[in-house]
Coordinates of C-alpha atoms and ligand atoms in Angstrom, one line a residue:
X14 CA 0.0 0.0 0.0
X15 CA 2.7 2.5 0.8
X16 CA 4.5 1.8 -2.6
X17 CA 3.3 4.3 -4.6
X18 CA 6.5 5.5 -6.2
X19 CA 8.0 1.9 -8.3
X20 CA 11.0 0.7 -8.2
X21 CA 11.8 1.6 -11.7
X22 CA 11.2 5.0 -10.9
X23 CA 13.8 4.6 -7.6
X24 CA 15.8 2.9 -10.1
X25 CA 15.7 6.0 -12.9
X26 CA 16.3 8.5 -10.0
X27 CA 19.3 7.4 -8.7
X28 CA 20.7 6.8 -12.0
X29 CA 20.3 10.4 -12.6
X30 CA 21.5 10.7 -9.7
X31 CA 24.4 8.8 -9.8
X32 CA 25.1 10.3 -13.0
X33 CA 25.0 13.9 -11.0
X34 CA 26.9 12.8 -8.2
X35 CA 29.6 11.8 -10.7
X36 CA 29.6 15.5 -12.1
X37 CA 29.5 17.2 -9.3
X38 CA 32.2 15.3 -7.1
X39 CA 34.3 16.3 -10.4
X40 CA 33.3 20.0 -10.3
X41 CA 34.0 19.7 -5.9
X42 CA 37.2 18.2 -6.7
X43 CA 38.2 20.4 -9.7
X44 CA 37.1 23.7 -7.5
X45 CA 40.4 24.5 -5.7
X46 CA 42.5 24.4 -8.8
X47 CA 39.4 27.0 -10.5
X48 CA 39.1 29.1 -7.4
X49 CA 35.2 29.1 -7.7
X50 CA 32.4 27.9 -5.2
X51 CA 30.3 24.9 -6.1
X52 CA 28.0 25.8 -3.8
X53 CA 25.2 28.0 -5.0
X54 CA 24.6 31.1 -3.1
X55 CA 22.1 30.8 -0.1
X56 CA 22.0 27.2 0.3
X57 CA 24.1 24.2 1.0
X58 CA 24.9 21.2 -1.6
X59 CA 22.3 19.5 -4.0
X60 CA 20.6 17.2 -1.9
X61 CA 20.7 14.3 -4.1
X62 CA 24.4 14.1 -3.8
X63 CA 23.9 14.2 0.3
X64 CA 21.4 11.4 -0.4
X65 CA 23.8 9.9 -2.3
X66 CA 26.3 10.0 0.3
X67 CA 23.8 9.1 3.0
X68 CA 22.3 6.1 1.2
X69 CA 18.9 6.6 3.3
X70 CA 16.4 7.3 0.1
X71 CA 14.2 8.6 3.3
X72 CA 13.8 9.0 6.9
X73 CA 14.1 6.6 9.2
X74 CA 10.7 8.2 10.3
X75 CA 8.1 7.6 13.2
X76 CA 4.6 7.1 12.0
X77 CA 1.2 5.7 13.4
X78 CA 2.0 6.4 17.3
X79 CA -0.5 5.1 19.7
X80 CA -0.2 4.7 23.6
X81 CA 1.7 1.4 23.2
X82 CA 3.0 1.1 19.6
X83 CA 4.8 3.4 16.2
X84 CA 5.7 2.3 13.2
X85 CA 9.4 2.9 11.6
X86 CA 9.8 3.7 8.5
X87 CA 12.7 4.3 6.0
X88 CA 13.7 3.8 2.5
X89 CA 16.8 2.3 0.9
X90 CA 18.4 2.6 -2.8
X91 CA 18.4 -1.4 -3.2
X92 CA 16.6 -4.0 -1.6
X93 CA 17.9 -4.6 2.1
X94 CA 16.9 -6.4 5.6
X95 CA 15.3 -4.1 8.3
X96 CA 16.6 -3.8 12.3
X97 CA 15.0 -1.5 14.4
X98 CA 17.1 -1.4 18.0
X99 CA 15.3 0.7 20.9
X100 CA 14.5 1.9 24.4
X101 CA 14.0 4.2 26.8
X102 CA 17.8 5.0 26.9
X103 CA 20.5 5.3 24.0
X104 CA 21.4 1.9 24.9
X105 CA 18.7 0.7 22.4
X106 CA 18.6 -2.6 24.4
X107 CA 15.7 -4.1 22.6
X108 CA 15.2 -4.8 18.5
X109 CA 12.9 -5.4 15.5
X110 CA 14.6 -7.4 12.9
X111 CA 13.3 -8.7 9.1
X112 CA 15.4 -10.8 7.1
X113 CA 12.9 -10.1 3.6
X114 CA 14.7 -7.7 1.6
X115 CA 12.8 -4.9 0.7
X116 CA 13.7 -1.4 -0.4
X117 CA 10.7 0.6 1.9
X118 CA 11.2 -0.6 5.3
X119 CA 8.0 -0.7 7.6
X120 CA 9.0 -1.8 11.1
X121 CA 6.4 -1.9 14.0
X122 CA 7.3 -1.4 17.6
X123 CA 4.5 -2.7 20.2
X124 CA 4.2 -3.0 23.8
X125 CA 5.7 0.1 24.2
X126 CA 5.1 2.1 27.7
X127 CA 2.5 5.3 27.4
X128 CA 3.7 8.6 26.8
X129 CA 7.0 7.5 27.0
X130 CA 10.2 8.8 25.2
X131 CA 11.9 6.0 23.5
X132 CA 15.3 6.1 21.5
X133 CA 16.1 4.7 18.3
X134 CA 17.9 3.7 15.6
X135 CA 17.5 1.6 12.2
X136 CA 19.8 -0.7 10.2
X137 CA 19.6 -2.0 6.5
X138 CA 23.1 -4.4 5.8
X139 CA 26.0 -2.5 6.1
X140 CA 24.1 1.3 6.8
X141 CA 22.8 2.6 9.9
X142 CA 21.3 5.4 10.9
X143 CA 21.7 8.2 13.8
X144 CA 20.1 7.3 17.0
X145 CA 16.7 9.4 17.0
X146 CA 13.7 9.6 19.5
X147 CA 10.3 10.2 19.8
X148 CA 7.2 10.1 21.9
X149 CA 4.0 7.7 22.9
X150 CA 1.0 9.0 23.0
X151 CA -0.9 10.1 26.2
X152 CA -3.8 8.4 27.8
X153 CA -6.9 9.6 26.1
X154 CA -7.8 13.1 27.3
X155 CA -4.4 13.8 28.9
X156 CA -2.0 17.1 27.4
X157 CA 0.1 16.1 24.5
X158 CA 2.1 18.4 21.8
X159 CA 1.0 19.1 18.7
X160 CA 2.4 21.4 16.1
X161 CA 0.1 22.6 13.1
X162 CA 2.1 24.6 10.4
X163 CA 1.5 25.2 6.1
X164 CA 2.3 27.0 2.9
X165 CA 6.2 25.3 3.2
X166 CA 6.4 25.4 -0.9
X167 CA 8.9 27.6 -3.3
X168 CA 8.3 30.3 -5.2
X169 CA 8.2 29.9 -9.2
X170 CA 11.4 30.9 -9.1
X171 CA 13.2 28.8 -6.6
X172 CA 11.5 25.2 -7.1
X173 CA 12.3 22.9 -6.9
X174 CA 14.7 24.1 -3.8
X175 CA 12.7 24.6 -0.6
X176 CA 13.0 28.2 1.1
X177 CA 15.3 27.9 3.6
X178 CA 13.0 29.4 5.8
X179 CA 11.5 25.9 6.2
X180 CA 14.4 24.1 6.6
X181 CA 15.1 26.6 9.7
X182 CA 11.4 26.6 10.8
X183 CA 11.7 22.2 10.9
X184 CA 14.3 23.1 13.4
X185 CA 12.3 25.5 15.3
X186 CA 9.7 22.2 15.6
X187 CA 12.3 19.8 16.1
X188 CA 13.1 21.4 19.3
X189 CA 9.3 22.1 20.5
X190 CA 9.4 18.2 21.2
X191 CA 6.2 17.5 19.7
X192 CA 4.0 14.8 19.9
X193 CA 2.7 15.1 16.6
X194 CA 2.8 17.6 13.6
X195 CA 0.5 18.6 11.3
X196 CA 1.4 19.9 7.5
X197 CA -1.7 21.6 5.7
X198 CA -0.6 21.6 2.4
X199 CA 1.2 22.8 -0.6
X200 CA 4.8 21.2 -0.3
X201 CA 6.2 21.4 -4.2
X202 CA 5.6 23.9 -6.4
X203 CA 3.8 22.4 -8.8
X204 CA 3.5 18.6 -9.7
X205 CA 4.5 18.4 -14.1
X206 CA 4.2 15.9 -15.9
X207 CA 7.9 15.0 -16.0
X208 CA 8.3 12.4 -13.5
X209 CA 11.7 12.9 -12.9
X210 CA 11.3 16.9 -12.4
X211 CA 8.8 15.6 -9.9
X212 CA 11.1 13.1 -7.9
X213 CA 13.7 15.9 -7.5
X214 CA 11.1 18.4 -6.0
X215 CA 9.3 16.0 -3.8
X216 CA 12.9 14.5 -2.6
X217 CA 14.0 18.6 -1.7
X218 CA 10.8 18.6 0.2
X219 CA 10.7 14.6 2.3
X220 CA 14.7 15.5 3.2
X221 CA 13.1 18.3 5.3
X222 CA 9.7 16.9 6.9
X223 CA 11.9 13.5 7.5
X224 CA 14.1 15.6 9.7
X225 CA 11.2 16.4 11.8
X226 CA 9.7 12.5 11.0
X227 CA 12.4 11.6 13.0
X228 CA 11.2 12.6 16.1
X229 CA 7.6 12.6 15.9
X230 CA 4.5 11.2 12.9
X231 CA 3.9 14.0 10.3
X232 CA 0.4 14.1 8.5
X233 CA -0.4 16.2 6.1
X234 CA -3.3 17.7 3.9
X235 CA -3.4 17.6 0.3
X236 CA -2.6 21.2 -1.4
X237 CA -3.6 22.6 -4.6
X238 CA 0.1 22.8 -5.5
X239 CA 0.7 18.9 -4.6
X240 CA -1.8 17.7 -7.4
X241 CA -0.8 18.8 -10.8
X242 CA -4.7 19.7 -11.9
X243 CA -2.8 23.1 -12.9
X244 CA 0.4 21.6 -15.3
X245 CA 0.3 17.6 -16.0
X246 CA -2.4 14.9 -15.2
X247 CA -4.0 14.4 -11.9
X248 CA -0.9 12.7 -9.6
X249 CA -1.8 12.5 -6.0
X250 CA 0.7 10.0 -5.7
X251 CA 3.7 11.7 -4.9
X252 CA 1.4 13.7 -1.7
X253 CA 0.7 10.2 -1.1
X254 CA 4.2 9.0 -1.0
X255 CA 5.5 11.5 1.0
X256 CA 2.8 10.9 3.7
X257 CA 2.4 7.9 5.7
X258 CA -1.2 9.5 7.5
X259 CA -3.1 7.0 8.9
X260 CA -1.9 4.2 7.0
X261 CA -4.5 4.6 4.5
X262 CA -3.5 5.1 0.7
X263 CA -6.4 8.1 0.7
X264 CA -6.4 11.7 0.1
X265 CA -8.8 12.4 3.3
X266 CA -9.3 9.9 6.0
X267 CA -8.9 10.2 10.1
X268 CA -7.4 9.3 13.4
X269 CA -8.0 9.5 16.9
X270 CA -4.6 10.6 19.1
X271 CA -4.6 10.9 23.0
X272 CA -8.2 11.2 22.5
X273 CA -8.7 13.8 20.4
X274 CA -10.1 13.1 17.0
X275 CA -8.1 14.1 13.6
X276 CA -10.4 14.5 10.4
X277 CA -7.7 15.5 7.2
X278 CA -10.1 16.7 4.2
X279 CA -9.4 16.9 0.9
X280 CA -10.2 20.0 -0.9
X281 CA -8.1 19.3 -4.1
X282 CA -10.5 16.8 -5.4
X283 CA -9.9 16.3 -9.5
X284 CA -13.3 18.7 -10.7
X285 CA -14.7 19.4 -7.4
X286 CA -11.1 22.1 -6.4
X287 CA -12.9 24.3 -3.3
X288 CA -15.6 21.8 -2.8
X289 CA -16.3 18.9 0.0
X290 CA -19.0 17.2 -1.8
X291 CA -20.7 14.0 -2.9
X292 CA -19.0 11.2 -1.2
X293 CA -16.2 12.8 0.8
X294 CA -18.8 14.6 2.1
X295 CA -21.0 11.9 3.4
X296 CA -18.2 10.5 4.6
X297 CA -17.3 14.0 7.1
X298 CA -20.8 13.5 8.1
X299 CA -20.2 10.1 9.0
X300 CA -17.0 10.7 10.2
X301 CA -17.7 13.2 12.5
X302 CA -21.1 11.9 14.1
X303 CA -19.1 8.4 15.4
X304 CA -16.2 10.3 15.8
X305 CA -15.4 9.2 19.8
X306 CA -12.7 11.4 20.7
X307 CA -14.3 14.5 23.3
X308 CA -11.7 17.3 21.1
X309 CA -12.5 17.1 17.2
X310 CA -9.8 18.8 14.8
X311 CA -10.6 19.1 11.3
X312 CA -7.5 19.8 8.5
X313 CA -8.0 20.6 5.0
X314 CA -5.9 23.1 2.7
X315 CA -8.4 25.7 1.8
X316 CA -10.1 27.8 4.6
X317 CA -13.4 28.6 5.4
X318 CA -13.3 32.0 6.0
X319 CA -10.1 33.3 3.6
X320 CA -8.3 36.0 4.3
X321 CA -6.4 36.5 1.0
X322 CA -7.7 33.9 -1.6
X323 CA -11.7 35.4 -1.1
X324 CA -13.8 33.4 -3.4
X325 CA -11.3 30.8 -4.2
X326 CA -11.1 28.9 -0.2
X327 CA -13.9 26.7 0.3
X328 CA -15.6 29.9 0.3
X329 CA -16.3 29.6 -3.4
X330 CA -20.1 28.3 -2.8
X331 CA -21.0 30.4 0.3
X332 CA -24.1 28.0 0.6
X333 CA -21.7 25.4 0.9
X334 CA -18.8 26.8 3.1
X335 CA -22.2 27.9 5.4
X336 CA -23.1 23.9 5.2
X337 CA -19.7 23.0 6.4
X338 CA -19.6 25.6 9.0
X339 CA -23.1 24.4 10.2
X340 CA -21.8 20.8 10.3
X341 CA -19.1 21.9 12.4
X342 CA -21.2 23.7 15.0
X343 CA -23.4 21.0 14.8
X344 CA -20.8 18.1 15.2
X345 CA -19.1 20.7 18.3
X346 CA -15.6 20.6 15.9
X347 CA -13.7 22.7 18.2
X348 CA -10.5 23.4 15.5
X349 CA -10.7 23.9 12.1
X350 CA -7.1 24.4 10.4
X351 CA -5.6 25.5 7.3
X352 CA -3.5 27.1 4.9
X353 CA -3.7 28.6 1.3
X354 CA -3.6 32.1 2.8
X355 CA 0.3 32.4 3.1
X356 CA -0.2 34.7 6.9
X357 CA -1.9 33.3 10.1
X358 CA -5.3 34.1 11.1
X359 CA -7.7 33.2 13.8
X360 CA -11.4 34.0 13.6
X361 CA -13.9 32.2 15.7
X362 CA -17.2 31.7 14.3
X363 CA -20.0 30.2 16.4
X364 CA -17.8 28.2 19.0
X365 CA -15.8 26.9 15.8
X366 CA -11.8 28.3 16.1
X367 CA -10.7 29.1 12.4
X368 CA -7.0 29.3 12.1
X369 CA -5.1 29.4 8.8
X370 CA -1.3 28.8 9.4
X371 CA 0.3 29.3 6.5
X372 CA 3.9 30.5 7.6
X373 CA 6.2 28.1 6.4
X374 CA 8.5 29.5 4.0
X375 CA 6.1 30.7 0.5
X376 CA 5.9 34.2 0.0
X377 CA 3.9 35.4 2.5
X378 CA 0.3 37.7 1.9
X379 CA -1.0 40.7 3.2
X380 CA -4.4 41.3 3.7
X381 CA -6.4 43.5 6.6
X382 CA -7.6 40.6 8.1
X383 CA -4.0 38.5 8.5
X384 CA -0.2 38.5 9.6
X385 CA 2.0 38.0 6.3
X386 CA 3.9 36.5 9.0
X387 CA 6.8 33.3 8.7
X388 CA 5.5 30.8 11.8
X389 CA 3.9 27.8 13.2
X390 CA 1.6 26.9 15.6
X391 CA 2.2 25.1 19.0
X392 CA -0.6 24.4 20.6
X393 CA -1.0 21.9 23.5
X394 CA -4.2 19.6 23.9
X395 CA -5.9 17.8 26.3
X396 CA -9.5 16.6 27.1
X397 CA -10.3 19.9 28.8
X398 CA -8.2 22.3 27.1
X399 CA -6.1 23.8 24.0
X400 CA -3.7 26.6 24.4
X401 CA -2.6 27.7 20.8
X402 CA 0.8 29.7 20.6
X403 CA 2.1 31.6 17.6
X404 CA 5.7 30.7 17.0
X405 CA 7.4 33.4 14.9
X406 CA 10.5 32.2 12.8
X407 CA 13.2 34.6 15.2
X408 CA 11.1 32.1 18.0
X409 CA 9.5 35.0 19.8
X410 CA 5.9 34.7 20.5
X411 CA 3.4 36.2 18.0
X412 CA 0.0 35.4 19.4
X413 CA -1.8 33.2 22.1
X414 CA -4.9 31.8 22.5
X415 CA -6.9 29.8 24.8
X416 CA -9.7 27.4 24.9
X417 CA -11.9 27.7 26.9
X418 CA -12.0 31.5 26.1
X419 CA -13.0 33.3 28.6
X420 CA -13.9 37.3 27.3
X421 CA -16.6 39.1 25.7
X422 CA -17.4 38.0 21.9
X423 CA -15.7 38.5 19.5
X424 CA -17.4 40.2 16.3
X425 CA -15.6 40.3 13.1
X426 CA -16.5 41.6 9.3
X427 CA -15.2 39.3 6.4
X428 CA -15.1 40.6 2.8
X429 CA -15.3 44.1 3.1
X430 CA -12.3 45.6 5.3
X431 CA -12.8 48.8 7.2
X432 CA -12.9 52.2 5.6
X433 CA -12.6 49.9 2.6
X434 CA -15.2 51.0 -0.2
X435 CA -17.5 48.9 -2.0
X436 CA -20.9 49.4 -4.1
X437 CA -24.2 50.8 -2.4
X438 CA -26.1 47.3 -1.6
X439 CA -23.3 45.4 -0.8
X440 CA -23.9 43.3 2.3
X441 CA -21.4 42.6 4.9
X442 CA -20.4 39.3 6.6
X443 CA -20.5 39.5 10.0
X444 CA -19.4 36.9 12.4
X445 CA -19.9 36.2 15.8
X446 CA -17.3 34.2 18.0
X447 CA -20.3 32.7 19.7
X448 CA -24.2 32.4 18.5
X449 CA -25.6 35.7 19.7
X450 CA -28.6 35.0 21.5
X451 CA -30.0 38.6 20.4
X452 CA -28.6 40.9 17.8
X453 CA -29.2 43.9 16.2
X454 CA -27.5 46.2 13.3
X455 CA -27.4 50.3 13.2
X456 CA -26.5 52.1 9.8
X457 CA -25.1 55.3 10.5
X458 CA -27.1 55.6 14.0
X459 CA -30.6 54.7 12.4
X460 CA -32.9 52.1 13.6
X461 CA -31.9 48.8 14.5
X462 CA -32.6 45.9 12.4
X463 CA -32.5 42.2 13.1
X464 CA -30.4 41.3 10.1
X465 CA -27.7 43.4 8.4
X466 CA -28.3 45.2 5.0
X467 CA -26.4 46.5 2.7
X468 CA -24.3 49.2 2.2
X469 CA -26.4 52.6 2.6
X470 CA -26.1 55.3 0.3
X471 CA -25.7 58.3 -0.3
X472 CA -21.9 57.7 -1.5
X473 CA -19.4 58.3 1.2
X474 CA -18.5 57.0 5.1
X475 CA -21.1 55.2 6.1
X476 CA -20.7 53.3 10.1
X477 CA -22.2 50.0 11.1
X478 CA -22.9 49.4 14.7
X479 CA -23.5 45.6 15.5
X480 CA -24.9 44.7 19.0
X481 CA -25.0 40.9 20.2
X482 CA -26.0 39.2 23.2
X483 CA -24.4 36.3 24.0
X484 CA -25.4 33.7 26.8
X485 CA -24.5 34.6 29.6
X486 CA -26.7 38.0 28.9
X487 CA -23.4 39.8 28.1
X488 CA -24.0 42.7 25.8
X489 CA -21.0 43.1 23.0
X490 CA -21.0 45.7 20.4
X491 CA -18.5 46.4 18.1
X492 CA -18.6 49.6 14.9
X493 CA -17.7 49.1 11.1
X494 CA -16.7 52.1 9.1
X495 CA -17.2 51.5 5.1
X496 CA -17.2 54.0 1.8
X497 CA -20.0 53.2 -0.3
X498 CA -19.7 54.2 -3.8
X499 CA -22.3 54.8 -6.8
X500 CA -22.6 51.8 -8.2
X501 CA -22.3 51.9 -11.7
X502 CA -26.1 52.4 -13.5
X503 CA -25.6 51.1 -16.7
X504 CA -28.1 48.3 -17.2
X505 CA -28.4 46.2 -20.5
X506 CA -31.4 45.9 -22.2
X507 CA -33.6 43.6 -20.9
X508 CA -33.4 40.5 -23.4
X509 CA -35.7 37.9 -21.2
X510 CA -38.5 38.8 -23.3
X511 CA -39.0 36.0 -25.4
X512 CA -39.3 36.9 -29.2
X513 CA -42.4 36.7 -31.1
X514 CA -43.1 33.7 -33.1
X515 CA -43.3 35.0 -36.7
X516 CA -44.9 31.9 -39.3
X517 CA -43.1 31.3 -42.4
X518 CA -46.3 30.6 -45.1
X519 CA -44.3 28.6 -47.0
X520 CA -43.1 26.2 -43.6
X521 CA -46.6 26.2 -42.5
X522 CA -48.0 25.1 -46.2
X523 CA -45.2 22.4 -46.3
X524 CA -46.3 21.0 -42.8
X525 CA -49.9 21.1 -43.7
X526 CA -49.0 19.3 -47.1
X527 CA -47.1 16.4 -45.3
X528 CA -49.8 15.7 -42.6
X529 CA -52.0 15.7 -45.5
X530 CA -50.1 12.6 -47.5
X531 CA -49.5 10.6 -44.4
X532 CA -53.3 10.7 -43.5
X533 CA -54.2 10.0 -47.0
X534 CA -51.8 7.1 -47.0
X535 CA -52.6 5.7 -43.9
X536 CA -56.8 5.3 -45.3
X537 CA -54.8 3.7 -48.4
X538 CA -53.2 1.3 -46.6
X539 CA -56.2 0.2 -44.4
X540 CA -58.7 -0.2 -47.1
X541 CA -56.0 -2.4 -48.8
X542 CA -56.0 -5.0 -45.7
X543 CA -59.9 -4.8 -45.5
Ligands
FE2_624 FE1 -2.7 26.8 -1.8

C-alpha cells in the first residue's frame, strides 16, 4: 500500500543521480585548482548528492504512534533487511529485525510504555542510521504536543529548492518536542508531468519533513500545489508518498490521538477544487457523528473563512462553506485548520476556532484581516483544554490563545475591510465568536434591524454598529466604518422577453402538405388489408 513510487522509478532517480553525483564530485574536486564555489549562493549542496552519500532514500521516520505502539519507516536505494534497535535510553537494548529484503522498510514497535520517550535507531546491511527519539501518545484526554504549520512550498522561481525558511522553521519544531505535527498543504511547487522533475522536488521537500519524521509522525493535507490539476495529469501520488497519514493510501481519512479526533479533508479533489461534496462529504458527516474522541480537529488546505484567496477557499459556494460551518457547529468541531492564505489568522465563528497557518516559507500575503507572518503553531491539547501559541521564525511569540475563552465576543466583518469602499447594496459578513442570542445592526445611527443590510447610500463613510448578546446576557457591540460608492447604473437591455413567433407561409403550407399525404396514405393502406 505505501509503494506508490515503483522501483523503476527509484531505479531512474538514482541513476540520474548517480550520473549527478559523478559530475559534481568532479566539479567539488576540480574547484580549488578553478578558485570558484560549487556551492550555489544561499544554500548548502544539492541534496541528491547528500542522499547519495547518506544512502537513506528517506527517513528513518516515526509514524502511526499510539499509547503502546509506532511504526518505523525508512527507504533504501536497493533491496535490504530491516533492524529497528530501541529503548527508553541510548542503549537501544531491545530490536525489531526482518530478514525479507525490501527497499521501503515498515518496522512496528509494540508494547511500548504510554507517553514515553523512546530512543532509536534503524539498520539496512551495512548502513545505519543516527540514534533518533520520539514520543508515545498520552492516555486519552491527557496534554500532548502538537504542532500545526502550512504553505512550506517555493516560489516559481526557486523550485524545486525549498526556502530555507522551512528548513530553519523544521528546526524550530524539532526542538518544541512535539508529539505530533500537522502539514496543511502545498509542499512542491507544482507537480509536471515530468516524472523525474517531480522526484527531485518531492525528494527537496521529504529531506526536510523526515528531519522532523524523526522525532515525531507527520500528517499532512493535500494542497492545490501537490496535485498537478494546474500543469500535468492528476498525480496525488507523490502527496501520497511522501505521507504515511493514517496508513491509509487516501487523500482524506482520520485518526483518533490521546483522545482527540483528527479528520484531514481533501479540498483538491480532481473537478470538485474548493468543494467537499458527494462522497467525501457523506463521509465527514459520518466521520464526525461516530467520531469518539471528546476534542475534534478538522485539517484541510483551503479555509473557510479566507483571508487573501476570497472566493477561491472553500468559500467559493458560500451556501456550501455555510453547510460545512453548520456541520461543524453541529458536530461541536472545536479546531478547524488550514493554509492557502500564506499569513496566520484566527477568527472564531460560532464556537468553531478558524485558524489558517500558512507561515512556512512561500511568499507570505498581506491582507487586513491577517499577519503575512513566517510561523507555526504550538498548541497543546488535552481533554479539557487547548492553548494555541504563535511561533514566529526569530522564535518570539506572535499570538496566544486559549480554549476555553474566557472574554466578551468577539465580532468580526469578512469581505469588506474597514474604511474599505465597495458598491451601495453590498452586504457585509459578519461573524460572531459565539451564536448571539440577540442581535441587532445600526447604519449610521438609524434604527436597528434584526439582520444586516447592505451598504447605505448616499456615497461616502457610512458606520455600522453591531450589538449581540451572548449567553451569559453579556451585551457586546462592536462599529464598522465603510465607503460606499455609486454603483455603476448602466443596465443592459432587458433580453428575457421571449421573441415573437413569426410563421413562415411557406413552412406552415409544407407542414400542412405532409400531414396531409401521411393521413391519405394511412386510409390507403387500411382499405388495402380490408
Ligand atoms: Fe494553496
Amino acid at each position: 500500500m505505501y509503494e506508490p513510487v515503483t522501483r523503476n522509478d527509484i531505479k531512474g532517480s538514482l541513476l540520474m543521480r548517480n550520473i549527478l553525483s559523478t559530475i559534481i564530485i568532479l566539479a567539488l574536486l576540480s574547484a580549488p585548482l578553478l578558485a570558484i564555489s560549487v556551492v550555489p549562493h544561499g544554500e548548502s549542496a544539492p541534496v541528491y548528492l547528500e542522499s547519495a552519500a547518506s544512502v537513506f532514500e528517506r527517513g528513518p521516520t516515526v509514524n502511526l504512534v499510539s499509547n503502546d505502539s509506532a511504526t518505523i519507516f525508512w527507504r533504501t536505494a536497493s533491496p535490504e533487511d530491516s533492524a529497528v534497535f530501541y529503548g527508553k535510553n541510548t542503549s537501544l537494548l531491545e530490536s525489531v529485525t526482518s530478514a525479507t529484503t525490501v527497499v521501503n522498510h515498515t518496522i512496528t514497535l509494540s508494547s511500548l510504555d504510554i507517553n514515553t520517550k523512546y530512543y532509536y535507531k534503524v539498520k539496512s546491511g551495512t548502513l545505519e542510521s543516527e540514534v533518533y527519539y520520539f514520543f508515545t501518545a498520552p492516555a486519552d484526554g491527557e496534554e500532548f504536543r502538537l504542532v500545526i504549520a502550512g504553505d512550506n512550498r517555493p516560489s516559481s522561481s526557486d523550485a524545486p529548492n525549498q526556502p530555507q525558511m522551512f528548513s530553519d522553521i523544521a528546526d524550530l519544531i524539532i526542538a518544541k518536542e512535539p508529539h505530533l505535527v500537522v502539514l496543511t498543504g502545498d509542499y512542491v511547487y507544482e507537480v509536471t508531468s515530468s516524472h523525474e522533475n517531480n522526484l527531485v522536488a518531492w525528494k527537496k521537500f521529504t529531506d526536510i519533513i523526515d528531519r522532523i519524521g524523526h522525532y515525531a509522525p507527520v500528517i499532512g493535507a493535500i494542497g492545490n500545489h501537490d496535485t498537478g490539476t494546474s500543469s500535468g495529469a492528476y498525480q496525488p501520488r507523490y502527496y501520497l508518498d511522501a505521507f504515511m497519514n493514517s496508513g491509509e493510501n487516501k487523500t482524506y481519512f482520520s485518526l483518533d490521538y490521546a483522545g482527540t479526533h483528527l479528520t484531514f479533508i481533501d479540498s483538491e479533489e480532481l473537478g470538485k477544487e474548493g468543494h467537499i461534496q458527494g462522497t467525501q462529504y457523506d463521509w465527514l458527516v459520518s466521520d464526525l457523528t461516530t467520531a469518539s474522541g471528546e476534542m475534534k480537529f478538522v485539517f484541510a488546505h483551503r479555509p473557510l473563512y479566507p483571508t487573501s484567496h476570497i472566493g477561491s477557499g472553500l468559500d467559493i459556494n458560500t451556501t456550501e462553506r455555510n453547510t460545512l460551518q453548520q456541520l461543524f457547529e453541529e458536530k461541536n468541531v472545536t479546531l478547524f485548520a488550514s493554509g492557502h492564505d500564506h499569513a496566520y489568522s484566527r477568527v472564531t465563528v460560532n464556537g468553531v476556532v478558524h485558524i489558517i497557518t500558512g507561515g512556512l516559507g512561500a511568499p507570505p500575503y498581506d491582507s487586513p484581516w491577517s499577519d503575512p507572518i513566517y510561523h507555526f503553531v504550538l498548541s497543546t491539547v488535552s481533554a479539557h483544554s487547548v492553548n494555541f501559541t504563535v511561533i514566529k521564525s526569530d522564535e518570539s511569540v506572535h499570538a496566544q490563545y486559549v480554549l476555553p475563552y474566557e472574554g466578551p465576543m468577539e465580532i468580526v466583518d469578512r469581505i469588506i475591510a474597514n474604511t474599505s469602499s465597495k458598491a451601495i447594496g453590498t452586504v457585509p459578513v459578519i461573524l460572531f465568536s459565539e451564536k448571539p442570542v440577540t442581535k441587532y445592526f445600526s447604519w449610521d445611527g438609524g434604527p436597528n434591524t434584526t439582520e444586516v443590510t447592505g451598504l447605505p447610500g448616499p456615497e461616502g463613510e457610512h458606520t455600522l454598529d453591531v450589538y449581540a448578546e451572548d449567553s451569559d446576557g453579556i451585551w457586546t457591540s462592536a462599529r464598522f466604518i465603510f465607503n460606499t460608492i455609486i454603483p455603476n447604473t448602466f443596465s443592459p437591455p432587458d433580453d428575457t422577453t421571449p421573441p415573437i413567433l413569426v410563421f413562415d407561409p411557406i413552412v406552415v403550407l409544407g407542414l400542412v402538405g405532409t400531414v396531409a399525404i401521411v393521413v391519405v396514405l394511412g386510409v390507403y393502406i387500411l382499405k388495402k388489408r380490408r
